[in-house]
PDB file of C-alpha atoms in Angstrom:
ATOM      1  CA  MET A   1       9.210   5.989 -28.607  1.00  0.00           C
ATOM      2  CA  LYS A   2      10.734   6.661 -31.956  1.00  0.00           C
ATOM      3  CA  PRO A   3       9.713   9.678 -34.079  1.00  0.00           C
ATOM      4  CA  PRO A   4       7.328   7.668 -36.313  1.00  0.00           C
ATOM      5  CA  GLU A   5       5.525   6.333 -33.221  1.00  0.00           C
ATOM      6  CA  ILE A   6       5.351   9.836 -31.787  1.00  0.00           C
ATOM      7  CA  ALA A   7       3.874  11.101 -35.052  1.00  0.00           C
ATOM      8  CA  GLN A   8       1.258   8.341 -34.810  1.00  0.00           C
ATOM      9  CA  ALA A   9       0.481   9.371 -31.208  1.00  0.00           C
ATOM     10  CA  ILE A  10       0.042  13.015 -32.282  1.00  0.00           C
ATOM     11  CA  THR A  11      -2.215  11.932 -35.144  1.00  0.00           C
ATOM     12  CA  TYR A  12      -4.226   9.773 -32.749  1.00  0.00           C
ATOM     13  CA  ALA A  13      -4.625  12.688 -30.332  1.00  0.00           C
ATOM     14  CA  ASN A  14      -5.522  15.011 -33.238  1.00  0.00           C
ATOM     15  CA  GLN A  15      -8.299  12.657 -34.328  1.00  0.00           C
ATOM     16  CA  ILE A  16      -9.758  12.923 -30.809  1.00  0.00           C
ATOM     17  CA  ASP A  17      -9.119  16.641 -30.379  1.00  0.00           C
ATOM     18  CA  PRO A  18      -8.760  18.669 -33.601  1.00  0.00           C
ATOM     19  CA  ARG A  19      -7.422  21.636 -31.613  1.00  0.00           C
ATOM     20  CA  LEU A  20      -4.098  19.796 -31.514  1.00  0.00           C
ATOM     21  CA  GLN A  21      -2.467  20.978 -34.743  1.00  0.00           C
ATOM     22  CA  ILE A  22       0.201  18.778 -36.270  1.00  0.00           C
ATOM     23  CA  THR A  23       3.234  20.938 -37.031  1.00  0.00           C
ATOM     24  CA  ASP A  24       6.956  20.257 -37.228  1.00  0.00           C
ATOM     25  CA  PRO A  25       7.732  22.237 -34.045  1.00  0.00           C
ATOM     26  CA  LEU A  26       4.991  20.349 -32.193  1.00  0.00           C
ATOM     27  CA  VAL A  27       6.463  17.043 -33.363  1.00  0.00           C
ATOM     28  CA  ASP A  28       9.904  18.181 -32.134  1.00  0.00           C
ATOM     29  CA  VAL A  29       8.465  19.034 -28.703  1.00  0.00           C
ATOM     30  CA  TRP A  30       6.701  15.693 -28.482  1.00  0.00           C
ATOM     31  CA  VAL A  31       9.869  13.823 -29.569  1.00  0.00           C
ATOM     32  CA  THR A  32      11.817  15.586 -26.829  1.00  0.00           C
ATOM     33  CA  GLY A  33       9.108  15.015 -24.231  1.00  0.00           C
ATOM     34  CA  LEU A  34       8.176  11.425 -25.051  1.00  0.00           C
ATOM     35  CA  SER A  35      11.352   9.794 -26.339  1.00  0.00           C
ATOM     36  CA  HIS A  36      11.598   7.539 -23.263  1.00  0.00           C
ATOM     37  CA  VAL A  37       7.877   6.635 -23.067  1.00  0.00           C
ATOM     38  CA  ARG A  38       6.506   3.370 -24.474  1.00  0.00           C
ATOM     39  CA  ALA A  39       4.015   3.761 -27.338  1.00  0.00           C
ATOM     40  CA  ASP A  40       1.287   1.679 -25.691  1.00  0.00           C
ATOM     41  CA  LEU A  41       1.515   3.766 -22.503  1.00  0.00           C
ATOM     42  CA  ALA A  42       1.321   7.001 -24.500  1.00  0.00           C
ATOM     43  CA  LYS A  43      -1.821   5.768 -26.275  1.00  0.00           C
ATOM     44  CA  TRP A  44      -3.340   4.749 -22.930  1.00  0.00           C
ATOM     45  CA  ALA A  45      -2.551   8.199 -21.465  1.00  0.00           C
ATOM     46  CA  ILE A  46      -4.120   9.990 -24.439  1.00  0.00           C
ATOM     47  CA  GLN A  47      -7.272   7.884 -24.046  1.00  0.00           C
ATOM     48  CA  LYS A  48      -7.384   8.486 -20.292  1.00  0.00           C
ATOM     49  CA  TYR A  49      -6.806  12.227 -20.659  1.00  0.00           C
ATOM     50  CA  TYR A  50      -9.698  12.708 -23.034  1.00  0.00           C
ATOM     51  CA  ALA A  51     -11.946  10.167 -21.295  1.00  0.00           C
ATOM     52  CA  ASP A  52     -11.614  12.121 -18.040  1.00  0.00           C
ATOM     53  CA  ALA A  53     -12.153  15.521 -19.726  1.00  0.00           C
ATOM     54  CA  ASN A  54     -15.431  17.425 -19.534  1.00  0.00           C
ATOM     55  CA  GLY A  55     -18.224  15.850 -21.539  1.00  0.00           C
ATOM     56  CA  ASP A  56     -18.690  18.871 -23.809  1.00  0.00           C
ATOM     57  CA  GLY A  57     -14.933  19.374 -24.245  1.00  0.00           C
ATOM     58  CA  LYS A  58     -15.026  22.875 -22.795  1.00  0.00           C
ATOM     59  CA  GLY A  59     -12.455  23.766 -20.193  1.00  0.00           C
ATOM     60  CA  SER A  60      -9.969  21.104 -21.181  1.00  0.00           C
ATOM     61  CA  GLN A  61      -6.767  21.915 -22.943  1.00  0.00           C
ATOM     62  CA  PRO A  62      -5.233  19.905 -25.784  1.00  0.00           C
ATOM     63  CA  ILE A  63      -2.983  17.160 -24.464  1.00  0.00           C
ATOM     64  CA  THR A  64       0.733  17.806 -23.995  1.00  0.00           C
ATOM     65  CA  PRO A  65       3.713  15.507 -23.481  1.00  0.00           C
ATOM     66  CA  ALA A  66       3.854  16.673 -19.855  1.00  0.00           C
ATOM     67  CA  ALA A  67       0.253  15.560 -19.301  1.00  0.00           C
ATOM     68  CA  ILE A  68       1.048  12.181 -20.838  1.00  0.00           C
ATOM     69  CA  ARG A  69       4.100  11.710 -18.591  1.00  0.00           C
ATOM     70  CA  ARG A  70       2.128  12.874 -15.543  1.00  0.00           C
ATOM     71  CA  LEU A  71      -0.678  10.368 -16.197  1.00  0.00           C
ATOM     72  CA  ILE A  72       1.779   7.511 -16.738  1.00  0.00           C
ATOM     73  CA  THR A  73       3.761   8.394 -13.612  1.00  0.00           C
ATOM     74  CA  ALA A  74       0.611   8.706 -11.490  1.00  0.00           C
ATOM     75  CA  GLU A  75      -0.677   5.320 -12.667  1.00  0.00           C
ATOM     76  CA  ALA A  76       2.697   3.658 -12.060  1.00  0.00           C
ATOM     77  CA  SER A  77       2.865   5.176  -8.572  1.00  0.00           C
ATOM     78  CA  LYS A  78      -0.688   4.032  -7.819  1.00  0.00           C
ATOM     79  CA  ARG A  79       0.040   0.475  -8.933  1.00  0.00           C
ATOM     80  CA  GLU A  80       3.291   0.392  -6.983  1.00  0.00           C
ATOM     81  CA  SER A  81       1.593   1.541  -3.785  1.00  0.00           C
ATOM     82  CA  GLN A  82      -1.155  -1.044  -4.273  1.00  0.00           C
ATOM     83  CA  GLN A  83       1.470  -3.754  -4.719  1.00  0.00           C
ATOM     84  CA  ARG A  84       3.360  -2.598  -1.624  1.00  0.00           C
ATOM     85  CA  ALA A  85       0.139  -2.684   0.373  1.00  0.00           C
ATOM     86  CA  LEU A  86      -0.301  -6.354  -0.545  1.00  0.00           C
ATOM     87  CA  GLU A  87       3.212  -7.342   0.553  1.00  0.00           C
ATOM     88  CA  PRO A  88       3.792  -8.402   4.152  1.00  0.00           C
ATOM     89  CA  PRO A  89       6.106  -6.268   6.309  1.00  0.00           C
ATOM     90  CA  LYS A  90       9.763  -7.192   5.900  1.00  0.00           C
ATOM     91  CA  ASN A  91      10.925  -6.618   9.498  1.00  0.00           C
ATOM     92  CA  LYS A  92       8.100  -8.447  11.219  1.00  0.00           C
ATOM     93  CA  ALA A  93       8.773 -11.194  13.763  1.00  0.00           C
ATOM     94  CA  HIS A  94       7.498 -14.384  12.174  1.00  0.00           C
ATOM     95  CA  LYS A  95       7.056 -16.284  15.404  1.00  0.00           C
ATOM     96  CA  VAL A  96       6.215 -15.191  18.908  1.00  0.00           C
ATOM     97  CA  SER A  97       9.182 -17.160  20.186  1.00  0.00           C
ATOM     98  CA  ASP A  98      11.522 -15.036  18.015  1.00  0.00           C
ATOM     99  CA  PHE A  99      10.260 -11.860  19.659  1.00  0.00           C
ATOM    100  CA  ARG A 100      10.397 -13.510  23.098  1.00  0.00           C
ATOM    101  CA  LYS A 101      14.035 -14.521  22.566  1.00  0.00           C
ATOM    102  CA  ARG A 102      15.043 -11.034  21.407  1.00  0.00           C
ATOM    103  CA  ASN A 103      13.357  -9.138  24.231  1.00  0.00           C
ATOM    104  CA  PRO A 104      12.055 -11.340  27.042  1.00  0.00           C
ATOM    105  CA  GLU A 105      11.345  -8.478  29.459  1.00  0.00           C
ATOM    106  CA  LEU A 106       9.184  -6.591  26.986  1.00  0.00           C
ATOM    107  CA  TYR A 107       7.468  -9.826  25.945  1.00  0.00           C
ATOM    108  CA  ASP A 108       6.560 -10.644  29.569  1.00  0.00           C
ATOM    109  CA  GLU A 109       5.342  -7.106  30.160  1.00  0.00           C
ATOM    110  CA  LEU A 110       3.156  -7.103  27.038  1.00  0.00           C
ATOM    111  CA  TYR A 111       1.883 -10.606  27.767  1.00  0.00           C
ATOM    112  CA  GLN A 112       0.791  -9.618  31.275  1.00  0.00           C
ATOM    113  CA  GLN A 113      -0.732  -6.390  29.967  1.00  0.00           C
ATOM    114  CA  GLY A 114      -2.755  -8.405  27.443  1.00  0.00           C
ATOM    115  CA  ARG A 115      -3.963 -10.806  30.117  1.00  0.00           C
ATOM    116  CA  GLU A 116      -5.038  -7.951  32.358  1.00  0.00           C
ATOM    117  CA  GLN A 117      -6.792  -6.217  29.463  1.00  0.00           C
ATOM    118  CA  PHE A 118      -8.646  -9.448  28.602  1.00  0.00           C
ATOM    119  CA  TYR A 119     -10.020  -9.824  32.134  1.00  0.00           C
ATOM    120  CA  ALA A 120     -10.846  -6.110  32.303  1.00  0.00           C
ATOM    121  CA  ASP A 121     -12.846  -6.491  29.087  1.00  0.00           C
ATOM    122  CA  LEU A 122     -14.694  -9.476  30.552  1.00  0.00           C
ATOM    123  CA  LYS A 123     -15.582  -7.478  33.660  1.00  0.00           C
ATOM    124  CA  ALA A 124     -16.715  -4.556  31.507  1.00  0.00           C
ATOM    125  CA  LYS A 125     -19.105  -6.914  29.734  1.00  0.00           C
ATOM    126  CA  GLY A 126     -20.469  -8.111  33.065  1.00  0.00           C
ATOM    127  CA  ILE A 127     -18.790 -11.516  33.008  1.00  0.00           C
ATOM    128  CA  ASN A 128     -17.422 -12.510  36.383  1.00  0.00           C
ATOM    129  CA  ALA A 129     -14.086 -14.111  35.751  1.00  0.00           C
ATOM    130  CA  THR A 130     -11.220 -14.322  38.186  1.00  0.00           C
ATOM    131  CA  PRO A 131      -7.761 -14.176  36.673  1.00  0.00           C
ATOM    132  CA  PRO A 132      -5.808 -17.391  37.324  1.00  0.00           C
ATOM    133  CA  TRP A 133      -2.888 -15.480  38.830  1.00  0.00           C
ATOM    134  CA  GLU A 134      -5.182 -14.308  41.620  1.00  0.00           C
ATOM    135  CA  THR A 135      -6.460 -17.783  42.557  1.00  0.00           C
ATOM    136  CA  SER A 136      -3.451 -20.025  42.055  1.00  0.00           C
ATOM    137  CA  GLN A 137       0.047 -20.013  43.370  1.00  0.00           C
ATOM    138  CA  ALA A 138       3.171 -21.672  42.128  1.00  0.00           C
ATOM    139  CA  VAL A 139       4.338 -24.683  44.079  1.00  0.00           C
ATOM    140  CA  VAL A 140       7.739 -26.313  43.774  1.00  0.00           C
ATOM    141  CA  ASP A 141       7.765 -30.017  44.558  1.00  0.00           C
ATOM    142  CA  ASP A 142      10.679 -32.118  45.835  1.00  0.00           C
ATOM    143  CA  SER A 143      11.993 -32.856  42.329  1.00  0.00           C
ATOM    144  CA  GLY A 144      12.370 -29.119  41.548  1.00  0.00           C
ATOM    145  CA  SER A 145       9.377 -28.955  39.148  1.00  0.00           C
ATOM    146  CA  SER A 146       6.894 -26.148  39.534  1.00  0.00           C
ATOM    147  CA  TYR A 147       3.173 -26.201  38.897  1.00  0.00           C
ATOM    148  CA  ALA A 148       0.132 -24.127  39.686  1.00  0.00           C
ATOM    149  CA  GLN A 149      -1.998 -25.048  42.667  1.00  0.00           C
ATOM    150  CA  GLY A 150      -5.506 -23.641  42.959  1.00  0.00           C
ATOM    151  CA  GLY A 151      -6.183 -21.385  45.891  1.00  0.00           C
ATOM    152  CA  GLY A 152      -9.168 -21.843  48.125  1.00  0.00           C
ATOM    153  CA  GLN A 153     -12.057 -19.434  48.340  1.00  0.00           C
TER     154      GLN A 153
END
């Protein structure tokens, strides 16, 4: 902000809180503290500061450039974290086959663990289900192809 905008911000804050006295040293402090802040953000921070203050005005201090910067920084950080939460992870495997190609042993181990957990959950719910790997066995035919053949019970 430029000095005239900062003077407007001080006047705006003074109209809300008359305890904030407009003096040349105060203007100098605000110019030093808010020279890199946008005017619309400073106005928003002044509004937010006094909107969140006690209803009777007791216990709150007149606004300072540090409070304005702190409010703006906190809001920017909050919005940034909300935006990051909406973005998908950058290092995530997009396809199962990509993960399987990179680490086939771990993939097979996790796949089998998931299958076993699924059937354990079914049994815990009282559903009798026999895992296919317990009832079928792989058979290789004359052409070299393999397929599952059901086992007898």
